[in-house]
């Protein structure tokens, strides 16, 4: 049986410059100054594996990683994480993976293998002027000993965990399926960040290739209904998990 733990980091207001400001009271938010974004990595317990899916923005509470605190609150330690799956390298998905010390990334999860698509790393390294990326984190991970590069369009990472490079939100966006004999868990990352994306058959302007994202959702929606997928929503404000 697969166990899923949503790890809500916090909510942010994001402005046109891609600045992330913490939101403590939604009633005080003026959405003319930017949209509200929930950031929610997931921890998956599959057999002997503890798998972290994406790593949050990097919010800290009293000097300690909020993501690490969330993991401890459900009874695990950062040292127990065995795998980290990174869908893409935008700062709200990778910023919480560790801290910069002397120009190097010290990963909060020292025993985890980190999986990143090599094409995404090459693309991100060329985005030095793009505010969606934390350049120091990206650069620090490029040759990090914990990073394992995915190079195929699709494949199996470990038994029960599959990936596919689909593009859409970013050119080399990857998505994940985690399955056992009972369940199929699907994570569409920012091609399917909220449940509402399934309600509107449209290309979204915040995607590099909105039409690719739209087409992916059409295909997935039919499959998730036919095969009773459990879907994870990284940016879902109200719904984080839904069984179809």
XYZ file of C-alpha atoms in Angstrom, residues 14-238:
225
model
C 3.749 36.128 -6.348
C 4.078 39.399 -8.255
C 5.060 40.107 -11.857
C 8.737 40.092 -10.915
C 8.358 36.550 -9.514
C 8.986 37.734 -5.959
C 7.512 35.347 -3.375
C 6.014 37.000 -0.286
C 4.575 34.926 2.539
C 0.796 35.162 3.030
C -0.430 34.659 6.593
C -3.950 36.041 6.155
C -5.773 35.571 2.851
C -8.305 38.233 3.830
C -5.552 40.852 3.657
C -4.336 39.894 0.192
C -4.824 42.383 -2.624
C -4.693 40.180 -5.717
C -4.008 43.247 -7.837
C -0.471 42.929 -6.468
C -0.063 39.300 -7.538
C -1.628 35.871 -7.349
C -1.707 33.584 -4.306
C 0.240 30.348 -4.663
C 0.164 27.345 -2.351
C 3.366 25.292 -2.347
C 2.959 21.655 -1.354
C 5.595 18.962 -1.906
C 4.588 15.353 -1.292
C 6.202 12.511 0.611
C 5.434 9.027 -0.692
C 6.050 5.847 1.298
C 6.470 2.988 -1.181
C 7.764 -0.287 0.250
C 11.164 0.611 1.749
C 11.412 3.933 -0.072
C 10.600 7.401 1.239
C 10.209 9.529 -1.872
C 10.001 13.323 -1.817
C 8.322 14.855 -4.864
C 9.668 18.359 -5.472
C 11.164 20.411 -2.667
C 9.261 23.653 -2.141
C 10.465 27.245 -2.274
C 12.631 27.147 0.823
C 10.603 28.895 3.536
C 12.162 28.806 7.004
C 10.546 29.031 10.437
C 12.847 30.316 13.173
C 15.855 29.426 11.062
C 14.773 25.881 10.216
C 13.508 24.542 6.912
C 9.699 24.423 6.919
C 9.849 21.362 4.657
C 12.072 19.474 7.086
C 9.715 20.468 9.914
C 6.695 19.130 8.012
C 8.478 15.825 7.483
C 9.329 15.593 11.174
C 5.727 16.394 12.126
C 4.531 13.214 10.398
C 7.145 11.090 12.140
C 10.125 10.956 9.782
C 13.553 12.547 9.656
C 15.248 14.206 6.701
C 17.942 11.522 6.833
C 15.303 8.865 6.081
C 14.430 10.266 2.641
C 15.783 7.882 -0.008
C 14.726 9.519 -3.292
C 13.873 13.054 -4.445
C 12.014 13.466 -7.736
C 12.333 16.918 -9.320
C 9.780 17.791 -11.994
C 11.565 20.960 -13.105
C 13.951 23.518 -11.674
C 11.736 26.542 -10.990
C 12.579 28.033 -7.616
C 9.287 27.057 -5.979
C 10.034 23.397 -6.744
C 13.744 23.250 -5.908
C 14.511 26.097 -3.483
C 13.810 24.016 -0.380
C 16.209 21.200 -1.229
C 19.054 22.697 0.773
C 21.096 25.768 1.619
C 24.068 27.456 -0.004
C 27.318 27.228 1.959
C 30.498 28.596 0.376
C 28.896 28.458 -3.041
C 27.811 24.826 -2.711
C 24.411 23.290 -2.014
C 24.208 21.439 1.278
C 21.204 19.179 0.724
C 18.903 18.780 3.723
C 18.402 15.129 2.774
C 21.917 13.654 2.797
C 20.950 10.048 2.063
C 18.646 10.750 -0.877
C 19.327 10.233 -4.549
C 18.059 13.266 -6.469
C 16.544 12.705 -9.918
C 16.563 15.578 -12.434
C 16.220 15.410 -16.194
C 19.494 16.394 -17.819
C 17.722 18.467 -20.485
C 16.025 20.495 -17.757
C 19.365 21.188 -16.086
C 20.901 22.348 -19.375
C 17.897 24.605 -19.988
C 17.901 26.007 -16.438
C 21.617 26.793 -16.578
C 20.884 29.046 -19.557
C 18.181 31.001 -17.669
C 20.476 33.331 -15.716
C 18.178 36.333 -16.245
C 14.953 34.417 -15.600
C 13.475 35.272 -12.184
C 11.692 31.902 -12.016
C 15.000 30.248 -11.119
C 17.341 30.386 -8.118
C 20.598 30.419 -10.019
C 22.784 29.531 -7.042
C 20.719 26.423 -6.290
C 20.625 25.329 -9.931
C 24.365 25.835 -10.372
C 25.098 24.118 -7.069
C 23.154 21.031 -8.114
C 24.634 20.709 -11.604
C 27.538 18.490 -10.515
C 26.282 17.570 -7.063
C 27.190 13.985 -6.089
C 23.619 13.200 -5.037
C 22.147 14.130 -8.426
C 21.269 11.347 -10.860
C 20.393 12.534 -14.358
C 17.484 11.157 -16.338
C 18.252 11.187 -20.056
C 15.446 9.267 -21.749
C 12.043 10.645 -22.742
C 10.408 8.166 -20.397
C 11.374 5.244 -18.246
C 11.508 3.628 -14.817
C 13.505 5.166 -11.975
C 12.991 2.291 -9.545
C 10.383 -0.486 -9.604
C 6.987 1.189 -9.319
C 8.196 4.699 -10.176
C 8.001 5.913 -13.770
C 8.665 9.277 -15.401
C 7.933 10.948 -18.727
C 9.243 14.184 -20.231
C 6.206 16.010 -21.602
C 7.122 19.704 -21.898
C 4.340 22.233 -21.477
C 4.974 24.408 -18.431
C 8.693 24.331 -19.223
C 10.309 22.704 -22.265
C 11.572 19.693 -20.302
C 8.866 19.283 -17.651
C 8.674 15.711 -16.373
C 5.788 13.999 -14.609
C 5.684 10.899 -12.426
C 3.617 7.791 -11.794
C 4.036 5.744 -8.618
C 2.175 2.450 -8.587
C 1.758 -0.839 -6.779
C -0.782 -3.641 -7.148
C -3.501 -1.456 -5.601
C -2.968 2.162 -6.641
C -1.703 4.438 -9.395
C -0.474 7.787 -8.076
C 0.047 10.551 -10.641
C 1.938 13.816 -10.256
C 1.533 16.205 -13.181
C 3.652 18.964 -11.611
C 2.885 22.378 -13.137
C 1.127 20.922 -16.152
C -1.567 19.949 -13.645
C -0.891 22.014 -10.515
C -4.517 22.420 -9.416
C -7.757 20.485 -9.810
C -9.282 23.481 -11.609
C -6.944 22.882 -14.564
C -9.106 19.888 -15.460
C -12.272 21.978 -15.490
C -11.057 24.368 -18.179
C -9.871 22.913 -21.481
C -7.457 25.690 -22.345
C -3.818 26.606 -22.860
C -2.466 28.608 -19.921
C -0.353 31.702 -20.543
C 2.145 30.942 -17.783
C 3.319 27.834 -19.660
C 6.143 27.968 -22.197
C 4.048 25.716 -24.454
C 0.449 26.052 -23.319
C -0.926 23.841 -26.077
C 1.350 20.955 -25.074
C 0.133 21.264 -21.493
C -3.475 21.361 -22.658
C -3.060 18.237 -24.791
C -1.370 16.372 -21.936
C -4.269 17.149 -19.618
C -6.778 15.868 -22.160
C -4.968 12.540 -22.362
C -4.417 12.229 -18.623
C -7.985 13.136 -17.717
C -9.388 10.199 -19.662
C -6.781 7.835 -18.240
C -7.245 8.944 -14.653
C -10.983 8.312 -14.858
C -10.642 4.993 -16.692
C -7.883 3.689 -14.404
C -8.917 5.344 -11.098
C -5.723 7.320 -10.608
C -4.983 9.228 -7.428
C -3.746 12.660 -8.526
C -1.497 15.030 -6.555
C -1.836 18.816 -6.925
C 1.299 20.739 -5.936
C -0.336 24.180 -6.037
C -3.874 23.196 -5.068
C -5.252 25.756 -2.631
C -8.135 23.573 -1.428
